[in-house]
XYZ file of C-alpha atoms in Angstrom:
769
model
C 0.031 0.004 -0.028
C 1.345 3.412 -0.974
C 1.908 6.061 1.743
C -0.879 8.167 0.341
C -3.201 5.290 0.521
C -2.114 4.712 4.112
C -2.690 8.373 4.962
C -6.176 8.388 3.265
C -7.095 5.147 5.280
C -6.069 6.572 8.491
C -7.683 9.969 7.839
C -10.981 9.377 9.684
C -9.192 8.303 12.876
C -6.821 11.217 12.772
C -9.893 13.613 12.006
C -11.599 12.373 15.013
C -8.497 12.860 17.230
C -8.145 16.391 16.070
C -11.865 17.058 16.504
C -11.574 15.626 20.196
C -8.655 17.953 20.783
C -10.675 20.934 19.458
C -13.455 19.914 21.907
C -16.045 22.498 20.485
C -19.591 21.390 20.163
C -20.880 24.257 18.052
C -22.759 22.445 14.992
C -21.353 25.267 12.625
C -17.888 24.364 13.430
C -18.545 20.698 12.688
C -19.651 21.744 9.096
C -16.446 23.387 8.210
C -13.873 21.778 10.521
C -12.424 19.212 8.119
C -11.961 21.850 5.134
C -10.383 24.107 7.854
C -8.143 21.457 9.094
C -6.951 20.403 5.625
C -5.931 23.934 4.926
C -4.028 24.263 8.277
C -2.130 20.976 7.920
C -0.827 22.150 4.635
C 1.046 24.982 6.217
C 1.485 24.162 9.900
C 4.052 21.964 11.706
C 2.690 19.350 14.163
C 3.341 21.728 17.083
C 1.717 24.501 15.195
C -1.392 22.255 14.550
C -1.735 21.572 18.174
C -1.481 25.000 19.240
C -4.086 25.916 16.445
C -6.548 23.411 18.042
C -5.842 24.574 21.489
C -6.554 28.227 20.621
C -9.766 27.109 19.065
C -10.671 25.265 22.079
C -9.782 28.496 24.146
C -12.050 30.677 21.885
C -14.909 28.122 22.263
C -14.837 28.592 25.996
C -14.756 32.283 26.091
C -18.625 32.585 26.027
C -18.582 34.765 22.826
C -20.367 32.357 20.684
C -19.289 30.551 17.516
C -18.179 33.460 15.452
C -14.587 33.898 17.139
C -14.100 30.093 16.712
C -14.969 30.083 13.104
C -13.035 33.199 12.272
C -9.863 31.790 13.877
C -10.142 28.338 12.230
C -10.704 30.045 8.805
C -8.413 32.724 8.930
C -5.178 31.464 10.850
C -3.752 29.308 7.935
C -3.670 32.443 5.605
C -2.078 34.308 8.616
C 0.546 31.777 8.809
C 1.288 32.101 5.056
C 2.075 35.664 5.714
C 3.849 35.957 8.950
C 4.536 32.355 10.124
C 2.985 30.339 12.985
C 5.348 31.688 15.726
C 3.014 34.823 15.791
C 0.221 32.736 17.524
C 1.410 33.714 21.296
C 1.212 37.252 20.665
C -2.257 36.931 18.985
C -3.367 34.778 21.941
C -2.337 37.466 24.343
C -4.263 40.163 22.466
C -7.344 37.903 22.490
C -7.025 37.352 26.380
C -6.609 41.105 26.991
C -9.705 41.820 25.000
C -11.572 39.247 26.813
C -10.661 40.335 30.297
C -11.747 43.961 29.287
C -15.183 44.970 28.399
C -14.321 44.695 24.923
C -15.005 40.984 24.497
C -17.282 41.562 21.551
C -14.339 42.921 19.456
C -12.802 39.379 19.413
C -14.635 38.356 16.402
C -13.928 41.503 14.409
C -10.166 41.243 15.495
C -10.023 37.600 14.210
C -11.927 38.406 10.893
C -9.527 40.803 9.636
C -6.346 39.283 10.822
C -5.446 37.690 7.561
C -6.078 40.756 5.597
C -3.760 42.731 8.025
C -1.124 40.243 8.094
C -0.906 40.241 4.294
C -0.190 44.045 4.373
C 2.388 43.777 7.344
C 4.090 40.737 6.239
C 6.476 40.438 9.254
C 5.890 39.459 13.114
C 7.552 42.666 14.221
C 5.097 44.798 12.293
C 2.195 42.661 13.364
C 3.380 43.136 16.968
C 3.326 46.861 16.433
C -0.289 46.534 15.296
C -1.312 44.299 18.111
C 0.109 46.860 20.731
C -1.731 49.871 18.761
C -4.839 47.761 19.157
C -4.499 47.326 22.829
C -3.327 50.820 23.434
C -6.442 51.994 21.647
C -8.603 49.673 23.680
C -7.128 50.748 26.925
C -7.209 54.510 26.379
C -10.639 54.625 25.098
C -12.491 52.161 27.333
C -14.457 53.909 30.067
C -14.766 53.478 33.826
C -17.033 54.715 36.457
C -14.677 55.367 39.352
C -11.435 55.460 37.542
C -10.212 52.078 38.872
C -11.751 49.361 36.585
C -12.773 49.490 33.059
C -16.546 49.259 32.774
C -17.365 50.614 29.251
C -16.358 49.154 26.130
C -14.263 51.291 23.747
C -16.600 53.050 21.307
C -14.132 53.317 18.542
C -12.343 49.869 18.736
C -14.882 47.875 16.413
C -14.774 50.592 13.630
C -10.994 50.642 13.931
C -10.792 47.001 13.370
C -13.216 47.097 10.416
C -11.148 49.847 8.725
C -7.758 48.431 9.578
C -7.203 46.466 6.382
C -8.081 49.522 4.235
C -6.037 51.898 6.404
C -2.862 49.678 5.928
C -3.265 49.658 2.255
C -2.341 53.344 2.235
C -0.562 53.827 5.649
C 2.656 52.442 7.171
C 2.448 51.500 10.743
C 3.951 54.794 11.806
C 1.190 56.437 9.957
C -1.472 54.526 11.428
C -0.186 55.159 14.970
C -0.156 58.767 14.262
C -3.684 58.659 12.809
C -4.967 56.560 15.975
C -3.116 58.776 18.324
C -4.974 61.863 16.965
C -8.280 60.239 17.358
C -7.631 59.247 20.927
C -6.161 62.665 21.924
C -9.310 64.536 20.653
C -12.253 62.059 20.966
C -11.617 59.738 23.913
C -14.299 61.298 25.913
C -16.869 61.713 23.108
C -18.247 58.334 22.130
C -20.131 59.533 18.844
C -17.348 61.536 17.586
C -14.855 58.778 18.283
C -16.859 56.139 16.381
C -17.214 58.733 13.482
C -13.274 59.395 13.530
C -12.292 55.661 13.568
C -14.833 54.807 10.807
C -13.384 57.314 8.548
C -16.658 59.290 8.616
C -15.580 62.620 9.967
C -13.783 65.384 8.046
C -10.702 65.543 10.487
C -10.382 61.760 10.292
C -10.164 61.913 6.318
C -7.641 64.971 6.647
C -5.322 63.313 9.098
C -5.476 60.136 6.963
C -4.481 62.080 3.946
C -1.687 63.969 5.795
C -0.186 60.581 6.948
C -0.718 58.995 3.482
C 2.547 59.575 1.918
C 5.414 57.754 0.139
C 5.548 54.431 -1.695
C 4.647 51.365 0.410
C 6.897 48.328 -0.183
C 4.013 45.931 -0.027
C 2.577 47.607 -3.088
C 5.744 47.504 -5.230
C 7.047 44.017 -3.887
C 6.035 42.200 -6.944
C 7.684 44.701 -9.344
C 10.824 44.911 -7.266
C 11.063 41.276 -7.086
C 10.861 40.897 -10.758
C 13.624 43.662 -11.053
C 15.772 41.684 -8.634
C 15.325 38.366 -10.638
C 15.570 39.764 -14.067
C 18.572 42.159 -13.728
C 20.464 40.351 -10.968
C 19.299 36.747 -11.203
C 18.689 36.820 -7.456
C 15.753 35.239 -5.836
C 16.181 36.623 -2.462
C 13.027 37.412 -0.305
C 12.069 41.075 0.153
C 11.168 41.659 3.918
C 9.928 44.941 5.200
C 11.067 46.450 8.454
C 9.014 49.048 10.389
C 9.933 52.725 10.624
C 7.413 53.425 13.328
C 10.023 53.269 16.179
C 12.918 54.997 14.155
C 14.017 58.593 13.902
C 13.411 60.872 10.813
C 15.186 59.625 7.781
C 17.239 62.761 7.651
C 20.768 62.792 8.820
C 21.057 64.054 12.502
C 22.370 67.340 13.047
C 26.173 67.944 13.542
C 25.482 69.487 17.003
C 23.200 66.760 18.227
C 25.006 63.739 18.808
C 22.115 62.278 20.903
C 20.086 61.791 17.842
C 20.180 58.255 16.467
C 21.063 57.171 12.964
C 18.241 55.867 10.879
C 18.174 51.940 10.433
C 19.753 51.246 7.170
C 18.638 48.436 4.716
C 20.555 45.239 5.137
C 20.332 41.523 4.206
C 20.851 38.298 6.131
C 19.929 34.637 5.698
C 16.204 35.539 5.839
C 16.170 37.890 3.046
C 16.761 41.514 1.952
C 15.418 43.988 4.668
C 13.952 47.080 3.221
C 12.064 50.027 4.863
C 8.285 49.434 4.683
C 7.859 52.875 3.009
C 10.007 55.546 1.388
C 8.962 59.002 0.609
C 9.470 60.786 -2.808
C 12.675 62.705 -2.209
C 15.616 64.383 -3.937
C 13.248 64.715 -7.221
C 12.964 60.900 -7.193
C 9.780 58.691 -6.583
C 9.976 56.345 -3.753
C 10.111 53.328 -6.185
C 13.142 54.716 -7.609
C 14.793 54.942 -4.195
C 13.755 51.289 -3.786
C 15.513 50.369 -6.935
C 18.663 52.009 -6.042
C 18.877 50.299 -2.594
C 18.025 46.965 -4.292
C 20.592 47.371 -7.017
C 23.204 48.396 -4.345
C 22.491 45.183 -2.070
C 22.298 43.032 -5.137
C 25.902 44.244 -6.150
C 27.141 43.197 -2.655
C 25.551 39.919 -2.934
C 27.374 39.269 -6.147
C 30.760 40.816 -5.699
C 31.522 41.343 -1.969
C 33.510 38.885 0.165
C 33.327 38.874 4.091
C 36.439 39.532 6.044
C 37.363 39.099 9.794
C 36.422 42.186 11.583
C 38.759 41.387 14.508
C 41.689 42.348 12.379
C 40.647 45.953 11.883
C 39.911 49.033 14.304
C 36.387 50.594 14.116
C 37.863 53.454 11.974
C 39.474 51.075 9.731
C 36.152 49.231 9.278
C 34.376 52.382 8.541
C 36.831 53.227 5.779
C 36.638 49.830 4.255
C 32.812 49.836 4.118
C 32.946 53.233 2.200
C 35.477 52.081 -0.241
C 33.764 48.699 -0.761
C 30.495 50.507 -1.463
C 32.201 52.773 -3.992
C 33.693 49.555 -5.814
C 30.179 48.008 -5.878
C 28.662 50.980 -7.373
C 31.353 51.199 -10.048
C 30.686 47.739 -10.984
C 26.894 48.341 -11.081
C 27.460 51.347 -13.326
C 29.449 49.417 -15.856
C 26.360 47.264 -16.417
C 23.672 49.633 -15.883
C 24.991 53.335 -16.466
C 21.686 54.808 -16.211
C 21.561 54.383 -12.456
C 24.279 57.043 -12.137
C 21.650 59.713 -12.237
C 19.690 57.983 -9.366
C 22.930 57.579 -7.230
C 24.054 60.970 -7.693
C 20.477 62.291 -6.746
C 20.605 60.261 -3.500
C 24.264 60.694 -2.428
C 24.793 63.617 -0.057
C 27.329 66.203 -1.207
C 29.267 67.118 1.866
C 30.808 70.564 1.995
C 34.541 70.732 1.886
C 35.707 72.305 5.200
C 32.358 71.968 7.123
C 33.717 69.802 9.633
C 35.699 71.450 12.517
C 38.456 69.060 13.740
C 38.883 70.920 16.866
C 35.295 69.979 17.935
C 34.434 66.779 15.983
C 35.849 63.519 14.564
C 36.014 64.315 10.823
C 36.935 60.872 9.368
C 33.241 60.142 8.434
C 33.051 63.503 6.700
C 36.390 63.049 4.700
C 35.045 59.254 3.591
C 31.793 60.772 2.489
C 33.522 63.389 0.346
C 35.716 60.719 -1.201
C 32.587 58.593 -1.833
C 31.053 61.567 -3.607
C 34.028 62.348 -5.610
C 34.350 58.567 -6.849
C 30.815 58.761 -7.976
C 30.783 62.236 -9.379
C 33.677 63.421 -11.823
C 32.639 66.846 -11.277
C 32.928 66.925 -7.641
C 34.910 70.011 -7.340
C 36.915 69.144 -4.337
C 40.532 70.514 -4.015
C 41.872 68.137 -1.269
C 45.215 66.757 -2.460
C 44.937 63.463 -0.574
C 41.306 63.026 -1.883
C 42.545 63.579 -5.484
C 45.229 61.129 -5.026
C 43.135 58.338 -3.748
C 40.564 58.899 -6.470
C 43.127 58.292 -9.005
C 44.465 55.213 -7.228
C 40.997 53.739 -6.804
C 40.416 54.431 -10.614
C 43.554 52.599 -11.492
C 42.761 49.606 -9.161
C 39.293 49.132 -10.797
C 40.703 49.538 -14.442
C 42.232 46.137 -14.122
C 38.839 44.337 -13.549
C 36.490 43.746 -10.744
C 39.175 44.045 -8.065
C 38.025 42.349 -4.788
C 37.007 43.168 -1.243
C 40.531 42.284 0.021
C 42.392 44.683 -2.509
C 40.022 47.518 -1.750
C 40.333 47.011 2.121
C 44.161 47.579 1.463
C 43.504 50.750 -0.386
C 41.023 51.948 2.556
C 43.900 51.055 5.179
C 46.234 53.394 3.056
C 43.779 56.030 3.084
C 43.289 55.985 6.889
C 46.958 56.049 7.485
C 47.507 58.810 4.899
C 44.834 61.145 6.125
C 44.789 60.249 10.090
C 44.625 63.109 12.505
C 44.639 63.230 16.201
C 41.172 64.590 16.365
C 39.765 61.446 14.661
C 39.726 59.928 18.175
C 37.175 62.378 19.450
C 33.759 61.023 20.771
C 31.855 63.617 18.879
C 31.384 62.432 15.176
C 30.403 64.955 12.432
C 27.418 63.437 10.752
C 26.055 66.061 8.482
C 25.667 65.051 4.731
C 27.387 61.769 5.372
C 24.358 59.123 5.765
C 24.007 57.660 2.333
C 20.392 56.005 2.819
C 20.190 53.941 -0.206
C 23.183 51.929 0.912
C 23.046 48.959 3.398
C 24.621 48.851 6.700
C 27.533 46.354 5.407
C 26.921 43.820 8.274
C 27.460 41.055 5.652
C 31.145 42.264 5.217
C 32.182 41.101 8.713
C 32.913 37.841 10.349
C 34.124 37.388 13.868
C 36.466 34.990 15.492
C 34.839 35.051 18.853
C 30.955 34.733 18.429
C 28.788 36.259 20.965
C 24.959 36.749 21.370
C 25.358 40.143 19.546
C 26.665 38.856 16.171
C 24.868 37.217 13.546
C 26.193 34.538 11.307
C 25.085 34.744 7.694
C 26.152 31.428 6.374
C 23.502 29.623 8.420
C 20.603 28.541 5.888
C 17.149 29.246 7.252
C 15.117 26.234 8.460
C 13.343 24.401 5.848
C 9.686 24.434 5.830
C 7.767 21.376 7.223
C 6.465 19.324 4.139
C 2.521 19.502 4.207
C 0.753 16.229 4.867
C -2.251 16.877 2.720
C -2.094 18.655 -0.574
C -5.379 20.565 -1.057
C -6.349 23.997 -2.390
C -7.294 26.322 0.469
C -10.725 27.919 0.638
C -10.742 31.313 -1.304
C -11.663 34.232 0.859
C -13.612 37.040 -0.874
C -14.545 40.543 0.272
C -18.103 41.641 0.651
C -19.574 44.977 0.305
C -21.143 46.859 3.282
C -23.330 49.457 1.575
C -23.938 51.093 4.947
C -20.394 52.057 5.522
C -19.530 51.888 1.760
C -16.506 49.914 2.384
C -15.698 46.344 1.763
C -15.440 43.681 4.327
C -12.131 42.070 3.588
C -11.836 38.300 3.449
C -15.504 38.030 4.654
C -16.668 34.979 2.695
C -15.042 31.689 2.577
C -15.820 29.860 -0.537
C -15.113 26.112 -0.989
C -14.937 24.696 -4.407
C -14.945 21.118 -5.447
C -16.141 18.791 -8.331
C -19.759 18.026 -8.324
C -20.517 14.285 -7.442
C -21.712 12.126 -10.380
C -25.052 10.427 -10.935
C -26.750 8.625 -13.726
C -25.959 10.075 -17.224
C -28.909 8.259 -18.752
C -31.225 10.791 -16.927
C -29.992 13.608 -19.278
C -30.216 11.646 -22.143
C -33.893 10.794 -21.225
C -34.497 14.650 -20.832
C -32.958 15.324 -24.215
C -35.219 12.640 -25.790
C -38.289 14.385 -24.158
C -37.434 17.570 -25.932
C -36.364 16.021 -29.280
C -38.760 18.420 -31.250
C -37.438 21.567 -29.470
C -33.867 20.217 -30.363
C -34.685 19.947 -33.950
C -35.955 23.504 -34.102
C -32.684 24.648 -32.352
C -30.676 22.638 -34.849
C -32.056 24.731 -37.680
C -30.942 27.944 -35.869
C -27.701 26.486 -34.925
C -26.958 25.719 -38.514
C -27.452 29.424 -39.516
C -25.165 30.536 -36.565
C -22.411 27.820 -36.971
C -19.276 29.327 -38.127
C -17.941 28.704 -41.664
C -14.358 27.981 -41.733
C -13.734 30.341 -44.571
C -15.700 33.131 -46.265
C -14.567 34.681 -49.834
C -13.806 38.369 -50.141
C -14.155 39.090 -53.736
C -13.146 42.186 -55.943
C -9.573 42.516 -54.506
C -6.760 44.228 -56.388
C -4.305 42.224 -54.197
C -5.420 38.936 -52.916
C -4.428 35.299 -52.051
C -5.830 33.789 -55.304
C -7.256 34.599 -58.725
C -11.149 34.975 -58.866
C -11.879 33.345 -62.119
C -15.012 34.714 -62.906
C -14.111 38.183 -62.541
C -10.763 37.538 -64.288
C -12.694 35.999 -67.338
C -14.907 39.072 -67.479
C -12.176 41.413 -67.316
C -10.394 39.720 -70.153
C -13.539 40.050 -72.401
C -13.693 43.715 -71.621
C -10.017 43.966 -72.480
C -10.452 42.295 -75.895
C -13.538 44.365 -76.471
C -11.621 47.611 -76.064
C -13.523 48.390 -72.850
C -11.606 49.327 -69.741
C -11.236 45.968 -67.628
C -11.789 45.658 -63.968
C -8.455 45.248 -62.278
C -10.035 43.633 -59.005
C -9.630 40.212 -60.197
C -8.359 38.579 -57.074
C -9.983 37.369 -53.940
C -8.849 36.722 -50.280
C -10.397 34.806 -47.314
C -11.092 35.324 -43.673
C -12.117 32.901 -41.092
C -15.801 33.503 -39.863
C -15.374 32.059 -36.255
C -16.915 33.047 -32.994
C -14.531 33.816 -30.258
C -16.627 33.576 -27.307
C -16.478 31.982 -23.812
C -19.487 31.343 -21.559
C -19.905 30.297 -17.862
C -23.314 29.210 -16.762
C -23.748 29.802 -13.013
C -26.650 27.913 -11.380
C -28.249 28.810 -8.123
C -28.736 25.425 -6.281
C -30.358 26.904 -3.268
C -33.099 25.131 -1.334
C -36.038 26.911 -3.239
C -35.098 24.994 -6.454
C -36.763 21.860 -4.830
C -40.341 23.569 -5.054
C -42.864 22.491 -7.539
C -42.920 24.785 -10.686
C -46.558 26.233 -10.971
C -49.187 23.552 -11.213
C -46.878 21.115 -12.629
C -45.436 17.931 -11.133
C -41.803 18.811 -11.947
C -39.451 20.797 -9.524
C -37.667 24.044 -10.567
C -34.562 22.053 -10.404
C -35.663 19.413 -12.842
C -36.665 22.075 -15.152
C -33.114 23.669 -14.603
C -31.641 20.439 -15.528
C -33.435 20.131 -18.664
C -32.619 23.665 -19.691
C -28.977 23.676 -19.019
C -28.713 20.316 -20.798
C -30.289 21.699 -23.958
C -28.206 24.860 -23.605
C -24.812 22.712 -23.111
C -25.853 20.613 -26.264
C -26.282 23.718 -28.260
C -23.113 25.434 -27.377
C -21.373 22.196 -28.223
C -22.797 22.320 -31.642
C -21.516 25.970 -32.042
C -18.020 25.077 -30.550
C -17.972 27.773 -28.118
C -16.057 27.387 -24.975
C -18.418 26.636 -21.956
C -18.200 25.956 -18.321
C -21.099 25.095 -15.871
C -21.027 25.698 -12.223
C -23.381 25.641 -9.266
C -23.503 27.323 -5.817
C -25.318 27.737 -2.619
C -24.369 28.930 0.871
C -24.708 28.155 4.616
C -23.529 31.604 6.177
C -20.656 33.603 4.877
C -18.301 30.673 6.286
C -19.536 28.175 4.019
C -20.208 29.016 0.326
C -20.031 25.963 -1.799
C -18.980 26.277 -5.567
C -19.543 23.115 -7.558
C -17.832 22.497 -10.823
C -20.278 20.682 -13.353
C -18.294 21.179 -16.461
C -14.884 22.591 -17.363
C -13.850 24.490 -20.267
C -11.584 21.564 -21.363
C -14.294 19.035 -21.098
C -16.499 17.876 -23.978
C -20.199 17.351 -23.620
C -20.392 13.708 -22.680
C -21.336 11.251 -20.124
C -18.971 12.657 -17.309
C -20.627 16.053 -17.609
C -24.305 14.637 -17.940
C -23.561 12.477 -14.796
C -22.969 15.680 -12.625
C -25.706 17.328 -14.096
C -28.089 14.457 -13.287
C -26.828 14.502 -9.655
C -27.735 18.146 -9.020
C -29.478 18.805 -5.714
C -30.994 21.690 -4.144
C -30.026 23.010 -0.635
C -29.098 25.963 1.617
C -29.133 29.601 0.523
C -28.232 32.162 -2.091
C -25.076 34.217 -1.343
C -24.668 35.131 -4.929
C -21.792 37.990 -4.767
C -18.989 35.484 -3.888
C -20.109 33.037 -6.436
C -20.011 35.740 -9.207
C -16.594 36.879 -8.054
C -15.170 33.337 -8.174
C -16.926 32.589 -11.683
C -15.246 35.566 -12.944
C -11.833 34.362 -11.733
C -12.145 31.433 -14.354
C -13.932 33.288 -17.010
C -11.402 36.154 -16.980
C -8.668 33.510 -17.671
C -10.233 32.543 -21.130
C -8.651 34.103 -24.237
C -11.815 35.033 -26.013
C -13.035 38.388 -27.234
C -16.403 38.269 -25.690
C -16.905 36.604 -22.200
C -20.518 35.912 -21.066
C -21.570 35.022 -17.435
C -25.143 33.612 -17.498
C -26.616 33.494 -14.206
C -29.851 31.262 -13.467
C -31.385 31.994 -10.173
C -34.967 31.626 -8.579
C -34.768 34.308 -5.804
C -33.467 37.350 -4.005
C -29.893 36.963 -2.589
C -30.071 35.913 0.997
C -28.433 33.911 3.779
C -29.272 32.862 7.160
C -26.803 34.902 8.873
C -27.925 38.167 7.216
C -30.892 39.968 8.620
C -30.837 43.194 6.209
C -32.502 42.110 3.009
C -30.645 44.880 1.049
C -26.946 43.859 2.252
C -26.578 40.986 -0.244
C -28.403 42.550 -3.136
C -26.056 45.476 -2.743
C -23.067 43.136 -2.649
C -24.331 41.354 -5.656
C -24.688 44.614 -7.543
C -21.143 45.547 -6.566
C -19.793 42.105 -7.693
C -21.534 42.679 -11.129
C -19.825 45.867 -11.576
C -16.472 44.502 -10.486
C -16.620 41.711 -13.299
C -18.013 44.167 -15.778
C -14.783 46.314 -15.383
C -12.875 43.155 -16.359
C -14.412 42.727 -19.734
C -17.385 40.120 -18.459
C -20.850 40.646 -19.766
C -23.231 39.369 -17.042
C -26.776 38.417 -17.838
C -29.480 37.014 -15.448
C -32.456 34.420 -15.897
C -34.640 34.874 -12.936
C -37.543 32.512 -12.118
C -38.900 34.621 -9.450
C -42.133 36.344 -10.268
C -41.335 39.001 -7.782
C -37.952 39.544 -9.262
C -38.730 42.987 -10.608
C -38.310 44.468 -7.142
C -34.622 43.891 -6.855
C -33.124 42.175 -9.937
C -32.792 45.645 -11.765
C -30.780 46.872 -8.864
C -28.140 44.088 -9.385
C -28.145 43.692 -13.154
C -29.663 46.957 -14.609
C -31.376 45.923 -17.918
C -29.345 42.787 -18.428
C -31.862 40.279 -16.975
C -35.004 38.271 -18.228
C -37.650 37.246 -15.670
C -39.436 33.894 -16.882
C -42.898 33.841 -15.184
C -43.839 30.428 -16.606
C -41.158 28.311 -15.299
C -42.042 25.284 -17.337
C -41.059 27.311 -20.396
C -37.523 27.536 -19.289
C -36.140 24.706 -21.267
C -37.259 26.341 -24.325
C -36.332 29.976 -23.458
C -32.858 29.393 -22.151
C -31.224 28.016 -25.300
C -33.033 30.728 -27.462
C -31.985 33.560 -25.144
C -28.331 32.482 -25.589
C -28.505 32.343 -29.229
C -30.109 35.789 -29.179
C -27.196 37.104 -26.845
C -24.441 35.634 -28.992
C -25.569 36.475 -32.623
């Protein structure tokens, strides 16, 4: 027996053991537990799975209902993919802090947006800043009666959690902290205004948001920069953002303020290339150009630099070696990509000669920055003799080839010995115009004979990821539109897709025989619409072949002395249909009702209609896919594949159509978005999404009847902007009250459901003529 068969055979027992460890008796959890567990097993280590189930059990015992448990079980695997499973203890501590306060109702919203937030933050450090910010907001806005114990929940915390993913789309953690601090300072004692602020409804909230919204976010440009790194440097290192929220301004500290710390510079280690989470436009360059300069510099180090033992050099010597090595790397970079010189010159500071006073400051750093500028800019204008000498020596060294880190280190030591002054030993270092922010901190250059807890070793590979036990596509999470707040609820709906079970294909054959007369009538229409392989285009002066009839007539005219027609050639064009169709079937419980006064159910009539439609499209040769959907709360939307684009009309497709069953509810927005995912991938000039439904969008966890209607309308607009034409066939006699709100004028209400098998194929032919 294969290992896979052994795993599958043992799965029921393992599933039962996992279920016992979770120890949660909510029936809603039981419905989705297996799917959530399979998703978790694909990304979590054995220890992580145990912690995952223990946390789920903890949430089930908090007394907050089923929603926190479901949210955690569904969202945590996606969080792990973004920031790793080691973030769980910090998440649990935050949940416990919320539970012990009057803000227990905020636990579910906190967990529901956790995956969306983690994708924007991408590291545990940034996630920790977000968690600290959440708890700080809770603590400072929760109310108390006597000033001892918190008695009233924070009015603004739920609104902040709902807006957090959207805020992080445009703000860094530092910007988000400033935005939150403003709201707390000004509205901590005014609940209504606090809610308006943290829901982005008040004017000052939007104004502060725009004030903090600046720069280029790494998360928005990560894919472009990754492609740049791979394409130009053949380097596949991971790009990892670090937060600037606890760092000083990016500008260099003033010369007379030694207490100001230097900004954290980019660097790389075994885990990847570390870059700031945001960069402002500066020096006439966009933030993305500053990222490109930094990435090019680090990629050059990764290709050409060799590490050296730091114990052999003094701190001043190491500083000089780093400046010289940076200049060597940039010289090699500019040989390959000379266009980067403009960017480097714009970002490299221009130290003023003589600006450093050696009586008050150590000036070595200032001299090295001048030399670095001179090596990059031939028009530097510096008159220092030693500087000019070492510029020439550097040029001669690099003229022989790529040189090496060891050779450049010798040149740097010679420069230190040649220019050394007694004042270089002073504690006050002159920093003005010496910080070159697009360069990394050069930690990769140094190795140490004696290791301590402070040094990092860069030759240790990162731990390999644990292989997943079960290979399965995770559920897809889709947003849902909230018309009241005019915002999306991110990752709100969990959609599970699978292949529809099979039944007896002969049932569909009997249905087609029942409508043999209708099929013959459709056949005559199809013959008119069927594409011809070639259509002649006559009367062409230049063509692919001679049009014999016209050529003979022209010859007769010529012999008769008349002016002949020169258009004696013809060409051909293909008369084909470039169309892709996806039929989306509502498989909700109401399809099991009887159709009018007849004996058939709406589901059976839908089977007949879709079968005739599929047969018709097969005759025309158009690309067709068929899918069904139903829902049981936002946690459990099922998308069932009945026919794929690559499948022909045959017994396998008929058997799935024969097994169609009605059940659950109609959460149509997520189904439309998922159907568009497949339809948009088709290479066709026209893409048609044909939706067959029998009722208003609804679900058991939604009380507002308008909510899902507005979400469906938003989904139709989204797919329309992707070039997909949506058309609805409604079997609900009351559909006129809502269907136009969703589909505009692109719908048809069939009052007599028994005519569906006839109307559906004819409608398709009318839409695709």
